[in-house]
Amino acid sequence: MRRLWVPIYGPTVLISIGMGAVVPLIALYALDLGATVTQAAIIVGLIGFGQLAGDLPAGSLAHRFGEKRVLLAACVVEAAALIAASQTTSLLVLAACVFAIGLASAVFGLARHAYLSEAVAIGFRARALSTLGGTFRIGSFIGPFVGAALIEQFSMGAAFAFAAGTSLTGGLLSLFLPELPGDGARRAVEAEAAPSAGPRMSLWRVLRDHRKVLATLGSGVFLIMVARAARQAIIPLWAASQGLDATTTSIIVGLSAGVDMLLFYPGGAIMDRFGRMWVGLPAMAILGAGFVLLPLADTAVLIALVACFMGLGNGISSGIVLTLGSDVAPPDARRQFLGGWRLCADLGNVAGPGLISLVSLAFPLGAAAVALGLISWFGVGWLAKWVPVYDRTRKAREPAPV
């Protein structure tokens, strides 16, 4: 793991700082270019749709070209999209750039995930992947402050240019990734045997052969991501509905992010030592309780306490989605499978805020929070059913029969 600090975790921190500086500004930038509020919201949402569109192709690209090349290419595409966005005066061009950023993010995320799944021994897997999730959280925590400083000193375009620089730097650091054992030989053999091996290793064949795990454990991951994404959306909305100003809301979100950021390594250590279930179930139970308690919070202090409580649940589960995917990915088709796995997760990432909007059309925002709490608690039962079935590390921890 020490050899991976610079080439894996370094780019993640840099790129997440850059994206943390830019993502909160996309809606404002679109409004400055003449978009309506609805159009600005759609443009922001294109990042998520870009990730959805890129998940499955990312698996095939990583399998064909290897993680190092794919990581570099994703960083270059992301940087180019950020630079183009900073210079455009067209909403259509901005929308295309935001979608391209989502595509690049999907490719970059899958390549990191696949590489760590193969490079790190299973006994350290959860800690390695929870650290990956933690570095993303650290960058996302720092990024908005950097973006605010750049806007204050220069302009909104400077934040986009800064993010482009972090993406390019991250791509260069990725070149220092150690080659995986046998990776080059594997690709050479597959290239020679392409006519016969292609159909056997095709993306759709892999997804079809592993449809049961995607439908069962993958559905649990979908529910985890629904809860996570909904948490990020509903706390600012609830704070605004209680009359809190933007500064107070930002402080509350920042406090929650700080709690979230501090707990990633303990969660990984618990998963490695005791099993994946001992993190997944408590995390979903805490998130569910937080959703149910949120409608009872009517002051800044109470909202902050609930937000930090939910940050506890989200933080300790850092890396759970990545770890479960690595556990069940077939060694001979790891990258293609992880493309389908990440699609399950990203569908939940899009569905969470969408569910809030859907419920809020007919009911108060508090009802949406309670509904999300019930969904999270349903996720506890679902994960309790399926995580032990697929936890391959469980048998290694059980004492041998006497």
Tab-separated table of C-alpha atoms in Angstrom:
chain	number	residue	atom	x	y	z
A	1	MET	CA	0.000	0.000	0.000
A	2	ARG	CA	2.897	2.395	0.683
A	3	ARG	CA	3.898	2.204	-2.993
A	4	LEU	CA	0.420	3.393	-3.991
A	5	TRP	CA	0.219	6.592	-1.956
A	6	VAL	CA	1.511	8.834	-4.753
A	7	PRO	CA	0.194	7.169	-7.940
A	8	ILE	CA	-3.286	6.214	-6.630
A	9	TYR	CA	-4.196	8.365	-3.662
A	10	GLY	CA	-2.314	11.467	-4.829
A	11	PRO	CA	-4.308	11.890	-8.072
A	12	THR	CA	-7.550	11.226	-6.201
A	13	VAL	CA	-6.892	14.025	-3.709
A	14	LEU	CA	-5.824	16.455	-6.432
A	15	ILE	CA	-8.707	15.740	-8.780
A	16	SER	CA	-11.310	15.787	-6.026
A	17	ILE	CA	-9.985	19.158	-4.829
A	18	GLY	CA	-10.350	20.474	-8.363
A	19	MET	CA	-13.816	19.051	-8.823
A	20	GLY	CA	-14.828	20.227	-5.357
A	21	ALA	CA	-13.863	23.731	-6.440
A	22	VAL	CA	-15.851	23.514	-9.684
A	23	VAL	CA	-19.008	21.464	-9.073
A	24	PRO	CA	-20.690	24.019	-6.763
A	25	LEU	CA	-20.065	26.679	-9.430
A	26	ILE	CA	-21.571	24.911	-12.437
A	27	ALA	CA	-25.117	26.071	-11.729
A	28	LEU	CA	-23.946	29.653	-11.101
A	29	TYR	CA	-21.884	29.599	-14.292
A	30	ALA	CA	-24.875	28.375	-16.286
A	31	LEU	CA	-27.029	31.153	-14.805
A	32	ASP	CA	-24.394	33.720	-15.783
A	33	LEU	CA	-24.592	32.408	-19.361
A	34	GLY	CA	-28.348	33.024	-19.424
A	35	ALA	CA	-29.781	29.685	-18.295
A	36	THR	CA	-33.007	29.454	-16.356
A	37	VAL	CA	-32.988	27.774	-12.954
A	38	THR	CA	-34.405	24.596	-14.513
A	39	GLN	CA	-31.794	24.596	-17.273
A	40	ALA	CA	-29.002	25.150	-14.743
A	41	ALA	CA	-30.234	22.194	-12.661
A	42	ILE	CA	-30.298	19.986	-15.766
A	43	ILE	CA	-26.737	20.982	-16.670
A	44	VAL	CA	-25.514	20.144	-13.162
A	45	GLY	CA	-27.268	16.769	-13.403
A	46	LEU	CA	-25.382	15.947	-16.600
A	47	ILE	CA	-22.348	14.973	-14.501
A	48	GLY	CA	-24.341	12.089	-13.050
A	49	PHE	CA	-25.701	11.069	-16.438
A	50	GLY	CA	-22.189	11.208	-17.876
A	51	GLN	CA	-21.043	8.809	-15.164
A	52	LEU	CA	-23.924	6.465	-15.952
A	53	ALA	CA	-23.095	6.536	-19.647
A	54	GLY	CA	-19.401	5.909	-18.970
A	55	ASP	CA	-19.584	3.070	-16.447
A	56	LEU	CA	-19.937	0.121	-18.823
A	57	PRO	CA	-17.541	1.391	-21.547
A	58	ALA	CA	-15.009	2.176	-18.802
A	59	GLY	CA	-14.806	-1.490	-17.859
A	60	SER	CA	-14.111	-2.536	-21.424
A	61	LEU	CA	-11.519	0.227	-21.917
A	62	ALA	CA	-9.653	-0.697	-18.741
A	63	HIS	CA	-9.659	-4.366	-19.749
A	64	ARG	CA	-8.340	-3.619	-23.229
A	65	PHE	CA	-5.748	-0.923	-22.534
A	66	GLY	CA	-4.889	-1.309	-18.851
A	67	GLU	CA	-5.483	1.016	-15.931
A	68	LYS	CA	-2.455	3.257	-16.374
A	69	ARG	CA	-3.307	4.347	-19.921
A	70	VAL	CA	-6.982	4.713	-19.154
A	71	LEU	CA	-6.300	6.844	-16.069
A	72	LEU	CA	-4.085	9.203	-18.058
A	73	ALA	CA	-6.598	9.454	-20.914
A	74	ALA	CA	-9.463	10.193	-18.509
A	75	CYS	CA	-7.466	12.970	-16.843
A	76	VAL	CA	-6.610	14.554	-20.217
A	77	VAL	CA	-10.252	14.451	-21.364
A	78	GLU	CA	-11.422	15.929	-18.063
A	79	ALA	CA	-8.843	18.728	-18.247
A	80	ALA	CA	-9.801	19.529	-21.845
A	81	ALA	CA	-13.494	19.683	-20.904
A	82	LEU	CA	-12.756	21.981	-17.957
A	83	ILE	CA	-10.682	24.351	-20.085
A	84	ALA	CA	-13.362	24.432	-22.797
A	85	ALA	CA	-16.019	25.126	-20.156
A	86	SER	CA	-14.009	28.017	-18.719
A	87	GLN	CA	-13.814	29.699	-22.132
A	88	THR	CA	-17.290	29.119	-23.533
A	89	THR	CA	-20.225	31.501	-23.749
A	90	SER	CA	-22.613	28.807	-25.006
A	91	LEU	CA	-24.928	26.796	-22.779
A	92	LEU	CA	-24.795	23.859	-25.197
A	93	VAL	CA	-21.005	23.759	-25.055
A	94	LEU	CA	-21.097	24.012	-21.270
A	95	ALA	CA	-23.598	21.144	-21.124
A	96	ALA	CA	-21.383	19.007	-23.395
A	97	CYS	CA	-18.341	19.774	-21.229
A	98	VAL	CA	-20.149	18.843	-18.022
A	99	PHE	CA	-21.304	15.564	-19.592
A	100	ALA	CA	-17.712	14.854	-20.705
A	101	ILE	CA	-16.497	15.501	-17.151
A	102	GLY	CA	-18.955	12.869	-15.946
A	103	LEU	CA	-17.702	10.388	-18.557
A	104	ALA	CA	-14.080	10.992	-17.574
A	105	SER	CA	-14.966	10.649	-13.895
A	106	ALA	CA	-16.547	7.239	-14.546
A	107	VAL	CA	-13.477	5.989	-16.413
A	108	PHE	CA	-11.068	7.337	-13.808
A	109	GLY	CA	-13.094	5.894	-10.938
A	110	LEU	CA	-13.345	2.427	-12.441
A	111	ALA	CA	-9.653	2.261	-13.323
A	112	ARG	CA	-8.626	3.151	-9.755
A	113	HIS	CA	-11.113	0.652	-8.357
A	114	ALA	CA	-9.976	-2.176	-10.638
A	115	TYR	CA	-6.294	-1.502	-10.008
A	116	LEU	CA	-6.585	-1.547	-6.214
A	117	SER	CA	-8.786	-4.636	-6.342
A	118	GLU	CA	-5.951	-6.511	-7.998
A	119	ALA	CA	-2.902	-4.835	-6.465
A	120	VAL	CA	-3.785	-5.115	-2.762
A	121	ALA	CA	-4.036	-8.383	-0.823
A	122	ILE	CA	-7.553	-9.262	0.311
A	123	GLY	CA	-6.620	-8.867	3.981
A	124	PHE	CA	-5.889	-5.166	3.363
A	125	ARG	CA	-8.492	-4.583	0.653
A	126	ALA	CA	-11.098	-2.750	2.710
A	127	ARG	CA	-8.514	-0.421	4.257
A	128	ALA	CA	-7.046	0.351	0.836
A	129	LEU	CA	-10.446	1.075	-0.707
A	130	SER	CA	-11.804	2.971	2.294
A	131	THR	CA	-8.677	5.119	2.132
A	132	LEU	CA	-9.456	5.740	-1.528
A	133	GLY	CA	-12.941	6.890	-0.537
A	134	GLY	CA	-11.426	8.958	2.266
A	135	THR	CA	-9.014	10.780	-0.036
A	136	PHE	CA	-11.966	11.719	-2.225
A	137	ARG	CA	-13.747	13.090	0.846
A	138	ILE	CA	-10.692	15.094	1.880
A	139	GLY	CA	-10.439	16.661	-1.554
A	140	SER	CA	-14.137	17.394	-1.705
A	141	PHE	CA	-13.911	19.083	1.703
A	142	ILE	CA	-10.996	21.326	0.674
A	143	GLY	CA	-12.151	22.058	-2.888
A	144	PRO	CA	-15.026	24.493	-2.213
A	145	PHE	CA	-12.769	26.692	-0.069
A	146	VAL	CA	-10.166	26.781	-2.839
A	147	GLY	CA	-12.868	27.639	-5.375
A	148	ALA	CA	-14.189	30.455	-3.203
A	149	ALA	CA	-10.684	31.923	-2.827
A	150	LEU	CA	-10.050	31.781	-6.594
A	151	ILE	CA	-13.343	33.505	-7.374
A	152	GLU	CA	-12.604	36.192	-4.792
A	153	GLN	CA	-9.146	36.881	-6.213
A	154	PHE	CA	-9.704	36.243	-9.915
A	155	SER	CA	-12.876	34.917	-11.555
A	156	MET	CA	-15.089	31.866	-11.918
A	157	GLY	CA	-13.047	30.795	-14.933
A	158	ALA	CA	-9.952	30.609	-12.718
A	159	ALA	CA	-11.584	27.844	-10.681
A	160	PHE	CA	-12.186	25.815	-13.857
A	161	ALA	CA	-8.584	26.395	-14.971
A	162	PHE	CA	-7.361	25.290	-11.532
A	163	ALA	CA	-9.417	22.096	-11.782
A	164	ALA	CA	-7.954	21.424	-15.238
A	165	GLY	CA	-4.463	21.755	-13.745
A	166	THR	CA	-5.247	19.299	-10.935
A	167	SER	CA	-6.611	16.810	-13.470
A	168	LEU	CA	-3.479	16.987	-15.625
A	169	THR	CA	-1.232	16.694	-12.577
A	170	GLY	CA	-3.240	13.703	-11.397
A	171	GLY	CA	-2.815	12.074	-14.793
A	172	LEU	CA	0.948	12.551	-14.674
A	173	LEU	CA	1.140	11.034	-11.188
A	174	SER	CA	-0.801	8.034	-12.471
A	175	LEU	CA	2.123	7.228	-14.772
A	176	PHE	CA	4.048	6.103	-11.670
A	177	LEU	CA	1.641	3.218	-11.063
A	178	PRO	CA	3.550	-0.065	-10.695
A	179	GLU	CA	2.684	-2.552	-13.414
A	180	LEU	CA	0.433	-5.322	-12.163
A	181	PRO	CA	2.060	-8.773	-12.241
A	182	GLY	CA	1.367	-10.491	-15.535
A	183	ASP	CA	-0.771	-7.653	-16.854
A	184	GLY	CA	1.267	-7.031	-19.976
A	185	ALA	CA	1.519	-10.731	-20.738
A	186	ARG	CA	-2.236	-11.117	-20.277
A	187	ARG	CA	-3.030	-8.395	-22.799
A	188	ALA	CA	-0.541	-9.843	-25.298
A	189	VAL	CA	-2.118	-13.288	-25.058
A	190	GLU	CA	-5.628	-11.853	-25.381
A	191	ALA	CA	-4.618	-9.819	-28.417
A	192	GLU	CA	-3.286	-12.933	-30.168
A	193	ALA	CA	-6.389	-14.920	-29.289
A	194	ALA	CA	-8.858	-12.075	-29.929
A	195	PRO	CA	-11.102	-13.911	-32.431
A	196	SER	CA	-11.760	-16.778	-30.035
A	197	ALA	CA	-11.479	-14.979	-26.690
A	198	GLY	CA	-13.485	-11.893	-27.579
A	199	PRO	CA	-17.026	-13.301	-27.218
A	200	ARG	CA	-16.110	-15.208	-24.065
A	201	MET	CA	-14.831	-12.076	-22.352
A	202	SER	CA	-17.343	-9.607	-23.806
A	203	LEU	CA	-18.937	-7.101	-21.494
A	204	TRP	CA	-22.485	-8.393	-21.983
A	205	ARG	CA	-21.423	-11.998	-21.450
A	206	VAL	CA	-19.759	-11.058	-18.147
A	207	LEU	CA	-22.820	-9.135	-16.970
A	208	ARG	CA	-25.132	-11.966	-17.975
A	209	ASP	CA	-23.032	-14.604	-16.228
A	210	HIS	CA	-23.024	-12.571	-13.007
A	211	ARG	CA	-26.553	-11.189	-13.156
A	212	LYS	CA	-27.532	-12.812	-9.857
A	213	VAL	CA	-24.915	-10.997	-7.780
A	214	LEU	CA	-25.697	-7.727	-9.570
A	215	ALA	CA	-29.409	-8.184	-8.896
A	216	THR	CA	-28.959	-9.095	-5.213
A	217	LEU	CA	-25.862	-7.512	-3.718
A	218	GLY	CA	-25.882	-4.879	-6.472
A	219	SER	CA	-29.354	-3.826	-5.355
A	220	GLY	CA	-27.984	-3.373	-1.839
A	221	VAL	CA	-25.284	-1.095	-3.215
A	222	PHE	CA	-27.978	0.818	-5.109
A	223	LEU	CA	-29.793	1.423	-1.794
A	224	ILE	CA	-26.571	2.560	-0.092
A	225	MET	CA	-25.977	5.129	-2.815
A	226	VAL	CA	-29.600	6.314	-2.738
A	227	ALA	CA	-29.168	7.089	0.977
A	228	ARG	CA	-25.787	8.745	0.494
A	229	ALA	CA	-26.837	10.963	-2.392
A	230	ALA	CA	-30.141	11.890	-0.763
A	231	ARG	CA	-28.302	12.907	2.413
A	232	GLN	CA	-26.197	15.409	0.467
A	233	ALA	CA	-29.281	16.898	-1.169
A	234	ILE	CA	-31.799	16.968	1.663
A	235	ILE	CA	-29.735	18.615	4.423
A	236	PRO	CA	-29.300	21.947	2.569
A	237	LEU	CA	-32.940	21.807	1.422
A	238	TRP	CA	-34.197	21.223	4.951
A	239	ALA	CA	-31.964	23.968	6.340
A	240	ALA	CA	-33.350	26.408	3.764
A	241	SER	CA	-36.926	25.359	4.572
A	242	GLN	CA	-36.290	26.264	8.224
A	243	GLY	CA	-35.157	29.757	7.280
A	244	LEU	CA	-31.394	29.327	7.688
A	245	ASP	CA	-29.197	31.528	5.507
A	246	ALA	CA	-26.606	30.258	3.041
A	247	THR	CA	-23.665	30.888	5.381
A	248	THR	CA	-25.195	28.893	8.237
A	249	THR	CA	-26.161	26.091	5.859
A	250	SER	CA	-22.618	25.948	4.490
A	251	ILE	CA	-21.212	25.681	8.011
A	252	ILE	CA	-23.592	22.808	8.802
A	253	VAL	CA	-22.650	20.979	5.603
A	254	GLY	CA	-18.969	21.584	6.349
A	255	LEU	CA	-19.271	20.190	9.881
A	256	SER	CA	-20.996	17.080	8.562
A	257	ALA	CA	-18.298	16.665	5.907
A	258	GLY	CA	-15.623	16.995	8.578
A	259	VAL	CA	-17.112	14.137	10.624
A	260	ASP	CA	-17.511	12.122	7.422
A	261	MET	CA	-13.882	12.714	6.452
A	262	LEU	CA	-12.341	11.564	9.744
A	263	LEU	CA	-13.799	8.066	9.904
A	264	PHE	CA	-12.762	6.371	6.668
A	265	TYR	CA	-9.792	4.379	7.997
A	266	PRO	CA	-11.535	2.955	11.099
A	267	GLY	CA	-14.336	1.737	8.840
A	268	GLY	CA	-11.863	-0.040	6.567
A	269	ALA	CA	-10.095	-1.641	9.522
A	270	ILE	CA	-13.415	-2.938	10.886
A	271	MET	CA	-14.275	-4.439	7.485
A	272	ASP	CA	-10.922	-6.168	7.177
A	273	ARG	CA	-10.993	-7.552	10.704
A	274	PHE	CA	-14.647	-8.386	11.341
A	275	GLY	CA	-16.333	-8.403	7.940
A	276	ARG	CA	-18.154	-6.113	5.541
A	277	MET	CA	-21.512	-6.472	7.299
A	278	TRP	CA	-20.224	-4.801	10.488
A	279	VAL	CA	-19.890	-1.532	8.615
A	280	GLY	CA	-22.633	-1.718	5.990
A	281	LEU	CA	-25.514	-2.434	8.366
A	282	PRO	CA	-24.708	0.158	11.073
A	283	ALA	CA	-24.067	2.801	8.413
A	284	MET	CA	-27.464	2.310	6.794
A	285	ALA	CA	-29.178	2.167	10.189
A	286	ILE	CA	-27.576	5.482	11.198
A	287	LEU	CA	-28.447	7.146	7.893
A	288	GLY	CA	-32.037	5.910	8.192
A	289	ALA	CA	-32.310	7.274	11.748
A	290	GLY	CA	-30.875	10.589	10.585
A	291	PHE	CA	-33.480	10.918	7.836
A	292	VAL	CA	-36.295	10.193	10.290
A	293	LEU	CA	-34.936	12.650	12.871
A	294	LEU	CA	-34.353	15.466	10.373
A	295	PRO	CA	-38.020	16.664	10.257
A	296	LEU	CA	-37.860	17.090	14.044
A	297	ALA	CA	-34.874	19.474	13.784
A	298	ASP	CA	-36.089	23.070	13.565
A	299	THR	CA	-33.041	25.042	14.727
A	300	ALA	CA	-29.532	25.414	13.341
A	301	VAL	CA	-28.035	23.487	16.271
A	302	LEU	CA	-30.424	20.551	15.920
A	303	ILE	CA	-29.982	20.392	12.156
A	304	ALA	CA	-26.197	20.440	12.633
A	305	LEU	CA	-26.407	17.600	15.169
A	306	VAL	CA	-28.499	15.468	12.809
A	307	ALA	CA	-26.190	16.287	9.879
A	308	CYS	CA	-23.101	15.274	11.894
A	309	PHE	CA	-24.865	12.091	13.040
A	310	MET	CA	-25.511	11.212	9.395
A	311	GLY	CA	-21.913	12.110	8.569
A	312	LEU	CA	-20.867	9.500	11.143
A	313	GLY	CA	-22.824	6.808	9.300
A	314	ASN	CA	-21.607	7.892	5.884
A	315	GLY	CA	-17.984	8.255	6.977
A	316	ILE	CA	-17.603	4.883	8.626
A	317	SER	CA	-18.974	3.227	5.479
A	318	SER	CA	-16.336	4.823	3.262
A	319	GLY	CA	-15.190	2.236	0.742
A	320	ILE	CA	-17.997	-0.258	1.400
A	321	VAL	CA	-19.310	-0.072	-2.164
A	322	LEU	CA	-15.823	-0.432	-3.642
A	323	THR	CA	-14.909	-3.264	-1.281
A	324	LEU	CA	-18.045	-5.307	-1.919
A	325	GLY	CA	-17.519	-4.917	-5.665
A	326	SER	CA	-13.905	-6.082	-5.421
A	327	ASP	CA	-14.937	-9.069	-3.309
A	328	VAL	CA	-17.378	-10.422	-5.866
A	329	ALA	CA	-15.603	-9.402	-9.093
A	330	PRO	CA	-14.435	-12.445	-11.094
A	331	PRO	CA	-10.626	-12.398	-11.478
A	332	ASP	CA	-10.757	-13.173	-15.218
A	333	ALA	CA	-13.260	-10.405	-16.016
A	334	ARG	CA	-12.780	-7.995	-13.139
A	335	ARG	CA	-12.883	-4.763	-15.112
A	336	GLN	CA	-15.997	-5.534	-17.150
A	337	PHE	CA	-17.837	-6.711	-14.045
A	338	LEU	CA	-16.888	-3.591	-12.103
A	339	GLY	CA	-18.364	-1.505	-14.915
A	340	GLY	CA	-21.753	-3.114	-14.213
A	341	TRP	CA	-21.194	-2.843	-10.467
A	342	ARG	CA	-20.474	0.876	-10.653
A	343	LEU	CA	-23.545	1.315	-12.845
A	344	CYS	CA	-25.669	-0.038	-9.959
A	345	ALA	CA	-24.025	2.461	-7.612
A	346	ASP	CA	-24.336	5.436	-9.961
A	347	LEU	CA	-28.002	4.665	-10.600
A	348	GLY	CA	-28.520	5.059	-6.858
A	349	ASN	CA	-26.502	8.266	-6.912
A	350	VAL	CA	-28.924	9.720	-9.460
A	351	ALA	CA	-32.045	8.199	-7.896
A	352	GLY	CA	-31.500	9.655	-4.407
A	353	PRO	CA	-32.053	13.345	-5.249
A	354	GLY	CA	-34.664	12.318	-7.815
A	355	LEU	CA	-36.657	10.548	-5.116
A	356	ILE	CA	-36.650	13.695	-2.991
A	357	SER	CA	-38.016	15.709	-5.920
A	358	LEU	CA	-40.658	13.089	-6.708
A	359	VAL	CA	-42.001	12.770	-3.153
A	360	SER	CA	-41.860	16.538	-2.614
A	361	LEU	CA	-44.216	17.108	-5.548
A	362	ALA	CA	-47.117	15.687	-3.513
A	363	PHE	CA	-45.931	15.791	0.102
A	364	PRO	CA	-43.893	18.074	2.394
A	365	LEU	CA	-40.112	17.769	2.432
A	366	GLY	CA	-40.328	16.089	5.849
A	367	ALA	CA	-42.297	13.235	4.278
A	368	ALA	CA	-39.500	12.720	1.754
A	369	ALA	CA	-37.019	12.497	4.636
A	370	VAL	CA	-39.112	9.868	6.431
A	371	ALA	CA	-39.526	7.893	3.192
A	372	LEU	CA	-35.747	7.890	2.736
A	373	GLY	CA	-35.343	6.704	6.317
A	374	LEU	CA	-37.636	3.752	5.672
A	375	ILE	CA	-35.781	2.930	2.445
A	376	SER	CA	-32.467	3.020	4.346
A	377	TRP	CA	-33.812	0.664	7.017
A	378	PHE	CA	-35.075	-1.664	4.297
A	379	GLY	CA	-31.493	-1.566	3.008
A	380	VAL	CA	-30.283	-2.808	6.401
A	381	GLY	CA	-32.385	-5.945	6.032
A	382	TRP	CA	-31.396	-6.419	2.396
A	383	LEU	CA	-27.678	-6.143	3.164
A	384	ALA	CA	-28.055	-8.457	6.188
A	385	LYS	CA	-29.489	-11.058	3.799
A	386	TRP	CA	-26.948	-10.821	0.985
A	387	VAL	CA	-23.631	-9.491	2.300
A	388	PRO	CA	-22.817	-12.696	4.281
A	389	VAL	CA	-23.608	-14.792	1.200
A	390	TYR	CA	-20.908	-13.080	-0.869
A	391	ASP	CA	-18.365	-12.142	1.817
A	392	ARG	CA	-15.445	-14.318	0.738
A	393	THR	CA	-13.341	-13.164	3.681
A	394	ARG	CA	-15.855	-14.527	6.188
A	395	LYS	CA	-14.628	-18.121	6.087
A	396	ALA	CA	-11.039	-16.998	6.617
A	397	ARG	CA	-12.064	-15.379	9.904
A	398	GLU	CA	-14.148	-18.280	11.180
A	399	PRO	CA	-12.313	-20.762	13.469
A	400	ALA	CA	-11.612	-24.146	11.978
A	401	PRO	CA	-13.896	-26.963	13.208
A	402	VAL	CA	-12.422	-29.087	15.997
